[in-house]
Every structure is written in C-alpha cells, then in structure tokens.
Amino acid sequence: MHEPPFVRDRAANERLEGKECGSCGYVTIPERREVCKRCGEYPDWNDVQLEERGTVQSYVVQQRLPGEFETPLPVAVVDIPQEGNGEPARVYGLFTETDPDDVEIGMEAEADFRTMFDIDGLPVNSFKFKRPRGDRL
Amino acid sequence: MTGIRGYGAYVPLYRVERADIAQQHGGYAGGETAVPAHDENIVTLGVQAAKNALANADADGTAVDAVFAATTSDPFDERGVAAHVGHAVGAGTDLRTGDFQGSARAATDATLAARDAVANDCETALVVAADVLRADPDSDELETAGAGAGALVLGDEQVGAVAETASHTTGYVGRFKRGDSPVSGDGRFNRKNYIEAVTGAVDGLAEGVDHGVFPEHDGGWGERAAGAVGLDAALHSTFDSVGYAGAGGVLLDLAAALDEAAAGERVLLASYGPGGSDAIAVDVTTDTTPEMTVQEYLDSKEYVTYAKHRSFRERLGGDA
Ligand SMILES: [Zn+2]
C-alpha cells in the first residue's frame, strides 16, 4: 500500500483545507507545522477552508520538465482567499490546460482537482490552477 | 416522491474533430469528441460534476450522507470511485457509498439506489456518473469514445422530483469489454437489443413528457427510440459534441435536458447498457441551472490535433 504518506495531508491536498496561525493569522497549506513560519510562535492552528480560486502573484514558465508534465508549463505563486475573513494562503502551484501567453500577474485562476502524479498507476489527485473555463466562452 | 435538490455536469476542455480521426483511419463521422486532459480521470471528472451539482443544490459536502458512483471505465478491479468523490467534497467519514459498474445502465442503477436510500433514512444522496472511454487506435470506436460526467443531489425537492420509474431487464449482453484491454470484447452496438430494452423501459412513462433523453452510441438512436414509443418531446443528446460517454453520458445528457426544461415540465431519461434499461421521469419544479450549463461546457473548448489526442489517450493508459 502506497497511500500512507499521503493520507495525513489528504484534507489539504483534496479539499484545500488550510491551517491558520492563531497568533498572527498566517495560513499554511499543505504543510503542517508546529512553529509559525512568520511569527515564530507555537500557536494553536485553526482549520480554514480555502476557495477554489486565486490571484496570480508571479509566475515562471517551465520549458524543461520530466515527460509526465506538459511543457511549456506555467508555475505560479498564487494567493488563495479563505471562505470568510482572514488572510489568503500563498501557494506555489502548477497550471494545467493554459497557454503561457494567457497567464499574467493579477489574473484570477481557477483551482481544479487534477492528477498530480501516480504511484504504480494509482492517480494521486490534488489541485492545479487554470485559466477559468468561463473565460473561454 | 424523492426530491432532486440539484444537478451538475462536466465536460473536458479538449475536443478532437472526428474528421481528423477519419483522415487517419478511414471512415467518416461528423461532429467532435471530448478528450480528457492528461491529468484528468474518472474520479476528477466525477468530482467536478459533483461540486457543480452541490453548488446548484446550495449544499455543502457535509450535507451528503451517501455517494453512489457509476462508471464503465474504471481501470481498477479494486479501488472504487464513490469514496474518493465523497472525500473530495468533504462528505465526512460516516458516509455510505455504493459503486455501480459493468454497464452504462449503472448511471440509473446508482440513481435508483439513491432514490431508495432517500426514501428510507438517508437525507441527502449524491449520485455521480463519470466515464473516460478507452478505444484501440484501430477500432471503429476511436472516433466516438468520449468523456464526460453528470451528477444529481437527491433529497429536498428544490429543482424537481423523481416522479415515476420503470425497468426493463433483458439479460442481453450486447456490448462487452474484457479486462484492461480496450481491444478485446465487442464494442459494437446492438440495435435490436437497444430498441427492445429502451422501449420496454419507457413505454409506460411516455405520456405527458416534454423532454426526452436517450443514450446514443451512434447518431440518431434517440429519435428512433422515441419514435418507437410515439414520444412527442424535445430530445437532448451531447453525442455530436462529446461522443459516447457510457454511464457518464447518461447523467450528462440528463443535465442538458434539465438546463432547458422549465418549471412544470417533465423530463424522461432512459439508460441503456448490457443487461437492459431503466427509465426515470423527472418533474421539474424550479427554473434553475448550475453556474456552468452543459451548453457552456460544450462551447468553451479547445481543439487538439489527432496526434495530441493520441498522446492524451496513451498517457491515460491504466489510470483513465
Ligand atoms: Zn504566526
């Protein structure tokens, strides 16, 4: 069974559940930490639900990647808002189905549930970003 | 009557024109076929449709008490789909599940099981049907082996209700597929069995129907089945844009009909696959559509070349 390494983080990887620092409000996903990266405290971590969309803060276009990736592939730093109040989570994510020419800083990206990789043929699914489907109408 | 609380659909972005496939392999079929991206599979397609249906139902994943999933293209003998959809929508660990496979009829098997669960002690049941049809590059099915998904949320009567149902089990196999090879088996569509099974199921429910949904393995079969039972209704099919999408296509086409149906109208859905057919009459009570309608999914598309479509299919390999 290959699942155990991923089981612990499945709520983050499959549902975009983040952890919010009870001391300073910093949101982390998918890593779980004891010490807050920003304030250095050992806070209580609150569960927060993130939205399935975000705003591109910066990006690069990867030209050379292993065969299982589509290239050229935009890879971006994206701020994902919480449902409700609180700070957004800043993540580093892959794009899918998106022409690099259609990516720009400040654009709204949709977060879509996709296969990240597979283990012995078993797909491991999580989130990738894409140009919103509705923009193609 | 069991209520329908919401519905939704999903169609992949990419399309291949069937004429491009015909150019490589001979034959000609009009229209286009939906091709999943290299990082899509039956679970991700099903999750997309499920989220759209839950949003249409104005429901959170935590409201879901049961997930019933249907597919004809699960490459795994052991894994299932329902539990993975349930986890991805946040249905909680007390979730009941059911996986229905082995026939495109699985879409209505799952829907009827959900109806029965809601009639018993389950408040809200999510039905998901998703397929990514595989086809050998040399087979006639390559042109129309499609991909798509549909979902229903059963429970409160927000969008409509399951009014009447009927089943017609013939035991005929017709189409079949062995093991993990798309080459073996007989993918051909048996016309006589189709008409017998579908008309047998819908015959008693054909009165007062405004919209009809019949599975199409090939163009024009919905009209023939409707004609055979004298059904005078608007027919809805995504076959020309998506191709044949097995159980996923059954609930995708139902979503296309519900998008168009007005409050007070009746939609008649028929499934067909090895073993027989089920018919479900849905009475629409509210004019509502999901955020993305089926037509919007069909219109927002990107064409891929024959070669790229082949590489997507090959990459799908075992993890369709
Ligand atoms: Zn902090």
Short mmCIF file of C-alpha atoms and ligand atoms in Angstrom, two decimals:
data_model
loop_
_atom_site.label_atom_id
_atom_site.label_comp_id
_atom_site.label_asym_id
_atom_site.label_seq_id
_atom_site.Cartn_x
_atom_site.Cartn_y
_atom_site.Cartn_z
CA MET A 1 0.00 0.00 0.00
CA HIS A 2 1.39 3.33 -1.03
CA GLU A 3 -1.25 5.56 0.47
CA PRO A 4 0.06 6.25 3.98
CA PRO A 5 2.49 9.07 3.04
CA PHE A 6 -0.43 10.99 1.56
CA VAL A 7 -3.19 10.12 4.00
CA ARG A 8 -2.08 12.68 6.58
CA ASP A 9 -2.33 15.56 4.11
CA ARG A 10 -5.41 14.47 2.19
CA ALA A 11 -7.70 17.14 3.63
CA ALA A 12 -5.24 19.78 2.43
CA ASN A 13 -4.50 18.13 -0.90
CA GLU A 14 -8.02 17.08 -1.86
CA ARG A 15 -10.15 19.77 -0.20
CA LEU A 16 -7.91 22.82 0.20
CA GLU A 17 -8.20 22.87 3.98
CA GLY A 18 -5.51 25.14 5.36
CA LYS A 19 -4.16 25.82 8.84
CA GLU A 20 -4.25 29.36 10.23
CA CYS A 21 -1.83 30.58 12.90
CA GLY A 22 -3.84 31.53 16.00
CA SER A 23 -1.21 34.11 16.86
CA CYS A 24 -0.60 36.09 13.66
CA GLY A 25 -3.12 34.77 11.09
CA TYR A 26 -0.58 33.24 8.69
CA VAL A 27 -2.17 30.46 6.62
CA THR A 28 -0.20 27.38 5.61
CA ILE A 29 -1.15 24.68 3.09
CA PRO A 30 -0.40 21.84 2.57
CA GLU A 31 2.42 21.74 5.11
CA ARG A 32 1.54 21.24 8.74
CA ARG A 33 3.85 22.95 11.15
CA GLU A 34 4.26 23.45 14.84
CA VAL A 35 6.20 26.70 14.65
CA CYS A 36 4.64 29.50 12.60
CA LYS A 37 6.90 30.41 9.72
CA ARG A 38 6.05 34.09 10.05
CA CYS A 39 5.74 34.93 13.76
CA GLY A 40 7.88 32.13 15.19
CA GLU A 41 5.31 31.25 17.86
CA TYR A 42 3.98 27.77 18.72
CA PRO A 43 0.35 28.79 18.15
CA ASP A 44 -2.93 26.90 18.07
CA TRP A 45 -3.60 26.16 14.43
CA ASN A 46 -7.20 26.72 13.22
CA ASP A 47 -8.73 24.84 10.29
CA VAL A 48 -9.71 27.17 7.46
CA GLN A 49 -11.40 26.37 4.18
CA LEU A 50 -9.87 27.96 1.09
CA GLU A 51 -11.76 28.87 -2.07
CA GLU A 52 -11.09 27.01 -5.31
CA ARG A 53 -9.64 30.09 -7.00
CA GLY A 54 -6.82 32.52 -6.51
CA THR A 55 -4.87 35.51 -7.83
CA VAL A 56 -1.55 35.06 -9.61
CA GLN A 57 1.22 36.97 -7.79
CA SER A 58 4.12 35.90 -10.00
CA TYR A 59 4.94 33.07 -12.35
CA VAL A 60 7.60 31.39 -14.42
CA VAL A 61 7.21 29.22 -17.48
CA GLN A 62 8.99 25.89 -17.19
CA GLN A 63 10.39 24.73 -20.51
CA ARG A 64 12.14 21.53 -19.45
CA LEU A 65 10.44 19.03 -17.18
CA PRO A 66 10.21 15.24 -16.96
CA GLY A 67 8.00 13.53 -19.56
CA GLU A 68 4.85 13.34 -17.42
CA PHE A 69 4.50 17.14 -17.50
CA GLU A 70 3.17 19.19 -20.37
CA THR A 71 5.65 21.88 -21.40
CA PRO A 72 5.86 24.81 -21.62
CA LEU A 73 4.22 24.80 -18.17
CA PRO A 74 3.33 27.94 -16.20
CA VAL A 75 4.16 27.57 -12.50
CA ALA A 76 2.87 30.34 -10.28
CA VAL A 77 2.75 31.85 -6.82
CA VAL A 78 -0.97 32.25 -6.15
CA ASP A 79 -2.86 33.83 -3.26
CA ILE A 80 -5.94 31.73 -2.43
CA PRO A 81 -8.61 33.50 -0.36
CA GLN A 82 -10.31 31.90 2.60
CA GLU A 83 -14.04 31.39 2.74
CA GLY A 84 -14.95 34.17 5.15
CA ASN A 85 -12.47 36.57 6.70
CA GLY A 86 -8.78 36.09 7.25
CA GLU A 87 -5.64 36.21 5.18
CA PRO A 88 -5.26 34.34 1.93
CA ALA A 89 -2.88 31.39 1.70
CA ARG A 90 0.11 31.85 -0.59
CA VAL A 91 0.92 28.69 -2.54
CA TYR A 92 3.22 27.62 -5.33
CA GLY A 93 1.24 25.66 -7.90
CA LEU A 94 1.25 24.11 -11.34
CA PHE A 95 -1.01 25.29 -14.11
CA THR A 96 -2.89 22.97 -16.46
CA GLU A 97 -4.69 23.46 -19.80
CA THR A 98 -3.37 27.00 -20.01
CA ASP A 99 -1.30 28.67 -22.72
CA PRO A 100 1.58 30.59 -21.06
CA ASP A 101 0.54 33.63 -23.13
CA ASP A 102 -2.76 33.67 -21.24
CA VAL A 103 -1.10 33.94 -17.81
CA GLU A 104 -0.46 37.33 -16.30
CA ILE A 105 0.22 38.76 -12.87
CA GLY A 106 -3.02 39.70 -11.16
CA MET A 107 -5.16 37.29 -13.16
CA GLU A 108 -7.80 35.18 -11.47
CA ALA A 109 -7.06 31.46 -11.76
CA GLU A 110 -9.41 28.55 -11.06
CA ALA A 111 -8.17 25.74 -8.84
CA ASP A 112 -9.16 22.40 -10.37
CA PHE A 113 -8.97 18.88 -8.97
CA ARG A 114 -6.46 17.02 -11.18
CA THR A 115 -3.96 14.17 -11.13
CA MET A 116 -0.60 15.38 -9.81
CA PHE A 117 1.28 12.11 -10.37
CA ASP A 118 0.62 8.42 -9.99
CA ILE A 119 2.13 5.65 -7.93
CA ASP A 120 2.17 2.28 -9.68
CA GLY A 121 -0.69 3.58 -11.82
CA LEU A 122 -2.79 4.86 -8.90
CA PRO A 123 -3.54 8.53 -9.56
CA VAL A 124 -2.88 10.93 -6.71
CA ASN A 125 -5.23 13.88 -7.19
CA SER A 126 -4.88 17.41 -5.88
CA PHE A 127 -5.22 20.96 -7.18
CA LYS A 128 -3.76 22.73 -10.19
CA PHE A 129 -4.53 26.19 -11.48
CA LYS A 130 -6.00 27.06 -14.84
CA ARG A 131 -7.39 29.88 -16.90
CA PRO A 132 -11.08 30.00 -15.81
CA ARG A 133 -13.22 27.79 -18.05
CA GLY A 134 -15.87 30.52 -18.28
CA ASP A 135 -13.31 32.88 -19.90
CA ARG A 136 -13.31 30.65 -22.96
CA LEU A 137 -16.97 31.27 -23.75
CA MET B 1 -41.69 11.33 -4.41
CA THR B 2 -37.98 11.76 -3.88
CA GLY B 3 -36.81 15.31 -4.46
CA ILE B 4 -33.99 16.48 -6.66
CA ARG B 5 -32.05 19.14 -4.80
CA GLY B 6 -29.54 19.96 -7.53
CA TYR B 7 -27.71 18.73 -10.59
CA GLY B 8 -24.49 19.42 -12.47
CA ALA B 9 -22.27 18.27 -15.30
CA TYR B 10 -18.70 18.39 -16.52
CA VAL B 11 -17.13 18.05 -19.98
CA PRO B 12 -13.35 18.20 -20.53
CA LEU B 13 -11.96 21.23 -22.37
CA TYR B 14 -10.32 19.42 -25.28
CA ARG B 15 -12.05 18.15 -28.43
CA VAL B 16 -10.88 16.23 -31.44
CA GLU B 17 -12.76 16.58 -34.70
CA ARG B 18 -13.95 13.16 -35.85
CA ALA B 19 -12.99 14.07 -39.41
CA ASP B 20 -9.34 14.26 -38.20
CA ILE B 21 -9.57 10.72 -36.87
CA ALA B 22 -11.28 9.55 -40.06
CA GLN B 23 -8.41 11.02 -42.06
CA GLN B 24 -6.01 8.64 -40.25
CA HIS B 25 -8.21 5.58 -40.09
CA GLY B 26 -10.76 5.89 -42.86
CA GLY B 27 -14.49 6.17 -42.48
CA TYR B 28 -16.23 9.42 -41.77
CA ALA B 29 -18.25 10.63 -38.89
CA GLY B 30 -19.34 14.23 -38.36
CA GLY B 31 -19.10 16.07 -35.09
CA GLU B 32 -16.43 16.04 -32.43
CA THR B 33 -15.41 14.03 -29.39
CA ALA B 34 -14.38 15.23 -25.93
CA VAL B 35 -10.86 14.26 -24.89
CA PRO B 36 -9.76 14.44 -21.24
CA ALA B 37 -6.55 16.29 -20.44
CA HIS B 38 -3.55 14.18 -19.41
CA ASP B 39 -4.28 14.93 -15.74
CA GLU B 40 -7.98 14.03 -15.73
CA ASN B 41 -9.52 10.67 -14.82
CA ILE B 42 -12.93 9.31 -13.84
CA VAL B 43 -12.53 10.50 -10.24
CA THR B 44 -11.54 14.08 -11.18
CA LEU B 45 -14.36 14.27 -13.76
CA GLY B 46 -16.84 12.96 -11.22
CA VAL B 47 -15.64 15.41 -8.56
CA GLN B 48 -16.11 18.36 -10.95
CA ALA B 49 -19.69 17.33 -11.76
CA ALA B 50 -20.40 16.62 -8.07
CA LYS B 51 -19.18 20.08 -6.99
CA ASN B 52 -21.29 21.73 -9.68
CA ALA B 53 -24.35 19.77 -8.52
CA LEU B 54 -23.73 20.60 -4.84
CA ALA B 55 -23.39 24.30 -5.71
CA ASN B 56 -26.63 24.13 -7.70
CA ALA B 57 -28.25 22.44 -4.67
CA ASP B 58 -26.85 25.19 -2.44
CA ALA B 59 -25.42 22.35 -0.36
CA ASP B 60 -22.12 21.83 1.37
CA GLY B 61 -20.29 18.49 1.05
CA THR B 62 -21.05 17.92 4.75
CA ALA B 63 -24.76 17.61 3.85
CA VAL B 64 -24.05 14.46 1.82
CA ASP B 65 -24.99 11.23 3.62
CA ALA B 66 -24.36 8.81 0.73
CA VAL B 67 -22.45 8.80 -2.56
CA PHE B 68 -23.42 6.42 -5.35
CA ALA B 69 -20.99 6.40 -8.27
CA ALA B 70 -21.37 4.88 -11.72
CA THR B 71 -18.80 4.26 -14.46
CA THR B 72 -17.99 1.82 -17.24
CA SER B 73 -14.34 2.79 -17.49
CA ASP B 74 -12.75 2.17 -14.11
CA PRO B 75 -9.34 0.64 -14.85
CA PHE B 76 -9.13 -0.77 -11.32
CA ASP B 77 -10.70 -4.04 -10.23
CA GLU B 78 -10.37 -2.80 -6.67
CA ARG B 79 -10.42 0.87 -5.67
CA GLY B 80 -13.91 2.27 -6.23
CA VAL B 81 -14.95 5.81 -7.10
CA ALA B 82 -17.69 6.79 -4.63
CA ALA B 83 -15.47 7.03 -1.54
CA HIS B 84 -12.94 9.21 -3.36
CA VAL B 85 -15.64 11.58 -4.57
CA GLY B 86 -17.05 11.66 -1.04
CA HIS B 87 -13.67 12.58 0.44
CA ALA B 88 -13.00 15.26 -2.15
CA VAL B 89 -16.33 17.00 -1.47
CA GLY B 90 -15.87 16.72 2.30
CA ALA B 91 -18.78 14.36 3.00
CA GLY B 92 -17.34 13.11 6.29
CA THR B 93 -16.37 9.66 7.49
CA ASP B 94 -19.92 8.49 8.32
CA LEU B 95 -20.61 8.42 4.58
CA ARG B 96 -22.38 5.48 2.97
CA THR B 97 -21.10 4.55 -0.51
CA GLY B 98 -22.03 2.42 -3.50
CA ASP B 99 -20.09 1.77 -6.70
CA PHE B 100 -22.04 0.73 -9.78
CA GLN B 101 -20.17 -0.58 -12.81
CA GLY B 102 -20.29 -3.13 -15.63
CA SER B 103 -22.88 -1.36 -17.80
CA ALA B 104 -23.78 2.17 -18.84
CA ARG B 105 -27.03 1.37 -17.10
CA ALA B 106 -25.01 1.82 -13.89
CA ALA B 107 -25.98 5.53 -14.07
CA THR B 108 -29.63 4.70 -13.42
CA ASP B 109 -28.75 1.80 -11.10
CA ALA B 110 -26.98 4.40 -8.94
CA THR B 111 -29.81 6.94 -9.26
CA LEU B 112 -32.45 4.39 -8.27
CA ALA B 113 -30.32 3.25 -5.32
CA ALA B 114 -30.04 6.88 -4.19
CA ARG B 115 -33.79 7.34 -4.59
CA ASP B 116 -34.37 4.27 -2.40
CA ALA B 117 -31.85 5.48 0.19
CA VAL B 118 -33.55 8.89 0.42
CA ALA B 119 -36.95 7.20 0.70
CA ASN B 120 -35.51 5.28 3.66
CA ASP B 121 -33.27 7.03 6.21
CA CYS B 122 -30.77 8.99 4.09
CA GLU B 123 -31.46 12.72 3.93
CA THR B 124 -29.18 13.71 1.05
CA ALA B 125 -27.59 11.40 -1.53
CA LEU B 126 -25.10 12.37 -4.21
CA VAL B 127 -25.16 10.43 -7.48
CA VAL B 128 -22.12 10.76 -9.73
CA ALA B 129 -21.57 9.17 -13.13
CA ALA B 130 -18.26 9.67 -14.93
CA ASP B 131 -16.61 7.96 -17.86
CA VAL B 132 -13.44 8.21 -19.90
CA LEU B 133 -13.99 5.69 -22.69
CA ARG B 134 -10.88 3.98 -23.97
CA ALA B 135 -10.52 2.79 -27.54
CA ASP B 136 -7.93 0.93 -29.52
CA PRO B 137 -6.38 3.16 -32.22
CA ASP B 138 -7.51 0.72 -34.91
CA SER B 139 -11.08 0.36 -33.72
CA ASP B 140 -14.21 2.00 -35.12
CA GLU B 141 -14.97 3.27 -31.62
CA LEU B 142 -12.00 5.64 -31.59
CA GLU B 143 -13.95 8.43 -33.28
CA THR B 144 -16.71 8.49 -30.69
CA ALA B 145 -15.07 7.24 -27.46
CA GLY B 146 -15.88 10.27 -25.34
CA ALA B 147 -15.54 11.55 -21.79
CA GLY B 148 -17.94 13.36 -19.50
CA ALA B 149 -19.73 13.36 -16.19
CA GLY B 150 -23.02 14.25 -14.58
CA ALA B 151 -24.26 14.40 -11.00
CA LEU B 152 -27.51 14.65 -9.07
CA VAL B 153 -28.17 15.61 -5.47
CA LEU B 154 -31.29 13.80 -4.22
CA GLY B 155 -33.13 14.87 -1.10
CA ASP B 156 -35.17 18.04 -0.71
CA GLU B 157 -37.37 18.93 -3.65
CA GLN B 158 -35.58 22.12 -4.77
CA VAL B 159 -35.14 21.59 -8.51
CA GLY B 160 -37.58 18.78 -9.17
CA ALA B 161 -38.61 15.30 -8.18
CA VAL B 162 -38.27 11.73 -9.34
CA ALA B 163 -41.90 11.13 -10.36
CA GLU B 164 -42.01 7.65 -11.87
CA THR B 165 -39.53 4.91 -12.76
CA ALA B 166 -39.58 1.67 -14.72
CA SER B 167 -37.02 -1.01 -15.54
CA HIS B 168 -36.66 -3.47 -18.38
CA THR B 169 -34.07 -6.17 -17.79
CA THR B 170 -33.44 -8.35 -20.84
CA GLY B 171 -30.24 -10.06 -19.78
CA TYR B 172 -28.86 -9.45 -23.25
CA VAL B 173 -25.21 -8.51 -23.15
CA GLY B 174 -24.76 -6.69 -26.47
CA ARG B 175 -21.67 -4.60 -25.93
CA PHE B 176 -18.92 -6.01 -23.71
CA LYS B 177 -15.28 -5.42 -22.91
CA ARG B 178 -12.70 -7.76 -21.37
CA GLY B 179 -10.16 -6.95 -18.71
CA ASP B 180 -7.91 -3.94 -19.20
CA SER B 181 -7.50 -4.22 -22.94
CA PRO B 182 -9.73 -1.97 -24.99
CA VAL B 183 -9.08 -4.27 -27.97
CA SER B 184 -10.80 -7.38 -26.71
CA GLY B 185 -14.53 -7.68 -26.42
CA ASP B 186 -17.25 -6.46 -28.71
CA GLY B 187 -17.80 -2.72 -28.60
CA ARG B 188 -20.46 -2.84 -31.29
CA PHE B 189 -23.82 -1.51 -30.55
CA ASN B 190 -26.70 -3.97 -30.98
CA ARG B 191 -29.59 -2.02 -32.44
CA LYS B 192 -32.28 -4.61 -31.90
CA ASN B 193 -31.41 -5.08 -28.23
CA TYR B 194 -31.22 -1.33 -27.71
CA ILE B 195 -34.69 -0.68 -29.10
CA GLU B 196 -36.20 -3.62 -27.23
CA ALA B 197 -34.68 -2.67 -23.88
CA VAL B 198 -35.25 1.09 -24.09
CA THR B 199 -38.80 0.93 -25.42
CA GLY B 200 -39.58 -1.73 -22.81
CA ALA B 201 -38.49 0.64 -20.06
CA VAL B 202 -40.03 3.90 -21.30
CA ASP B 203 -43.24 2.51 -22.78
CA GLY B 204 -45.45 3.06 -19.73
CA LEU B 205 -43.98 6.50 -18.96
CA ALA B 206 -44.23 8.16 -22.39
CA GLU B 207 -47.34 10.25 -21.65
CA GLY B 208 -47.05 13.94 -20.84
CA VAL B 209 -43.31 14.13 -21.46
CA ASP B 210 -41.77 17.43 -22.62
CA HIS B 211 -38.09 16.43 -22.85
CA GLY B 212 -36.56 13.07 -23.72
CA VAL B 213 -33.02 11.80 -23.00
CA PHE B 214 -31.92 8.57 -24.71
CA PRO B 215 -28.39 7.19 -24.79
CA GLU B 216 -26.68 7.37 -28.16
CA HIS B 217 -23.83 5.05 -29.12
CA ASP B 218 -24.22 6.32 -32.61
CA GLY B 219 -26.09 9.26 -34.11
CA GLY B 220 -29.87 9.25 -34.39
CA TRP B 221 -30.75 6.47 -31.95
CA GLY B 222 -32.59 8.75 -29.56
CA GLU B 223 -35.01 9.68 -32.35
CA ARG B 224 -35.53 6.04 -33.29
CA ALA B 225 -36.27 5.00 -29.71
CA ALA B 226 -38.59 8.00 -29.22
CA GLY B 227 -40.33 7.19 -32.49
CA ALA B 228 -40.80 3.57 -31.48
CA VAL B 229 -42.82 4.57 -28.39
CA GLY B 230 -44.53 7.54 -30.05
CA LEU B 231 -42.82 10.04 -27.73
CA ASP B 232 -43.52 13.62 -28.76
CA ALA B 233 -40.80 15.53 -26.88
CA ALA B 234 -37.68 17.65 -27.38
CA LEU B 235 -34.70 15.26 -27.36
CA HIS B 236 -31.38 16.12 -25.72
CA SER B 237 -28.07 14.47 -26.54
CA THR B 238 -24.42 15.53 -26.35
CA PHE B 239 -23.33 12.74 -28.72
CA ASP B 240 -22.37 15.11 -31.56
CA SER B 241 -20.12 17.20 -29.26
CA VAL B 242 -18.88 14.73 -26.64
CA GLY B 243 -19.21 11.28 -28.20
CA TYR B 244 -20.37 8.20 -26.34
CA ALA B 245 -19.60 8.63 -22.64
CA GLY B 246 -21.10 5.47 -21.09
CA ALA B 247 -22.74 5.97 -17.72
CA GLY B 248 -21.27 9.48 -17.51
CA GLY B 249 -23.10 10.38 -20.70
CA VAL B 250 -26.46 9.33 -19.23
CA LEU B 251 -26.35 11.92 -16.42
CA LEU B 252 -24.56 14.48 -18.63
CA ASP B 253 -27.45 14.32 -21.12
CA LEU B 254 -29.96 14.50 -18.27
CA ALA B 255 -28.24 17.71 -17.13
CA ALA B 256 -28.51 19.07 -20.68
CA ALA B 257 -32.27 18.41 -20.60
CA LEU B 258 -32.70 19.91 -17.11
CA ASP B 259 -30.84 23.05 -18.29
CA GLU B 260 -33.56 23.54 -20.92
CA ALA B 261 -36.62 22.27 -19.05
CA ALA B 262 -38.93 24.84 -17.44
CA ALA B 263 -40.80 24.51 -14.16
CA GLY B 264 -43.87 22.33 -14.66
CA GLU B 265 -42.30 20.24 -17.41
CA ARG B 266 -41.43 16.54 -17.35
CA VAL B 267 -38.11 15.03 -18.45
CA LEU B 268 -37.93 11.33 -19.34
CA LEU B 269 -34.49 9.72 -19.00
CA ALA B 270 -33.61 6.28 -20.34
CA SER B 271 -30.35 4.43 -19.83
CA TYR B 272 -29.07 1.51 -21.84
CA GLY B 273 -26.25 -0.94 -21.34
CA PRO B 274 -25.53 -4.64 -21.05
CA GLY B 275 -28.45 -6.16 -19.18
CA GLY B 276 -31.22 -3.72 -20.03
CA SER B 277 -32.57 -0.24 -19.48
CA ASP B 278 -34.15 1.93 -16.78
CA ALA B 279 -36.47 4.86 -17.33
CA ILE B 280 -36.82 7.74 -14.89
CA ALA B 281 -39.40 10.52 -15.22
CA VAL B 282 -38.36 13.78 -13.54
CA ASP B 283 -40.82 16.58 -12.84
CA VAL B 284 -39.13 19.99 -12.85
CA THR B 285 -40.41 22.35 -10.18
CA THR B 286 -37.97 25.29 -10.34
CA ASP B 287 -36.20 27.09 -13.17
CA THR B 288 -32.54 26.87 -12.28
CA THR B 289 -29.27 25.95 -13.94
CA PRO B 290 -25.82 25.29 -12.49
CA GLU B 291 -23.21 28.03 -12.84
CA MET B 292 -21.89 26.31 -15.98
CA THR B 293 -24.60 24.81 -18.18
CA VAL B 294 -23.89 21.83 -20.41
CA GLN B 295 -24.08 24.12 -23.44
CA GLU B 296 -21.45 26.39 -21.86
CA TYR B 297 -19.20 23.39 -21.27
CA LEU B 298 -19.67 22.42 -24.92
CA ASP B 299 -18.98 25.94 -26.16
CA SER B 300 -15.85 26.54 -24.03
CA LYS B 301 -13.47 24.19 -25.78
CA GLU B 302 -10.09 23.87 -27.40
CA TYR B 303 -9.37 21.65 -30.38
CA VAL B 304 -6.42 19.29 -30.28
CA THR B 305 -4.79 17.58 -33.23
CA TYR B 306 -5.10 13.88 -33.92
CA ALA B 307 -1.54 13.39 -32.64
CA LYS B 308 -2.10 15.26 -29.39
CA HIS B 309 -5.37 13.43 -28.81
CA ARG B 310 -3.49 10.13 -29.24
CA SER B 311 -0.84 11.19 -26.73
CA PHE B 312 -3.55 12.15 -24.21
CA ARG B 313 -5.22 8.78 -24.65
CA GLU B 314 -1.90 6.92 -24.33
CA ARG B 315 -0.98 8.84 -21.21
CA LEU B 316 -4.32 7.90 -19.73
CA GLY B 317 -3.16 4.29 -20.06
CA GLY B 318 -4.33 2.43 -17.00
CA ASP B 319 -5.41 5.41 -14.95
CA ALA B 320 -8.36 6.58 -17.02
ZN ZN C 1 2.05 33.15 13.15
#
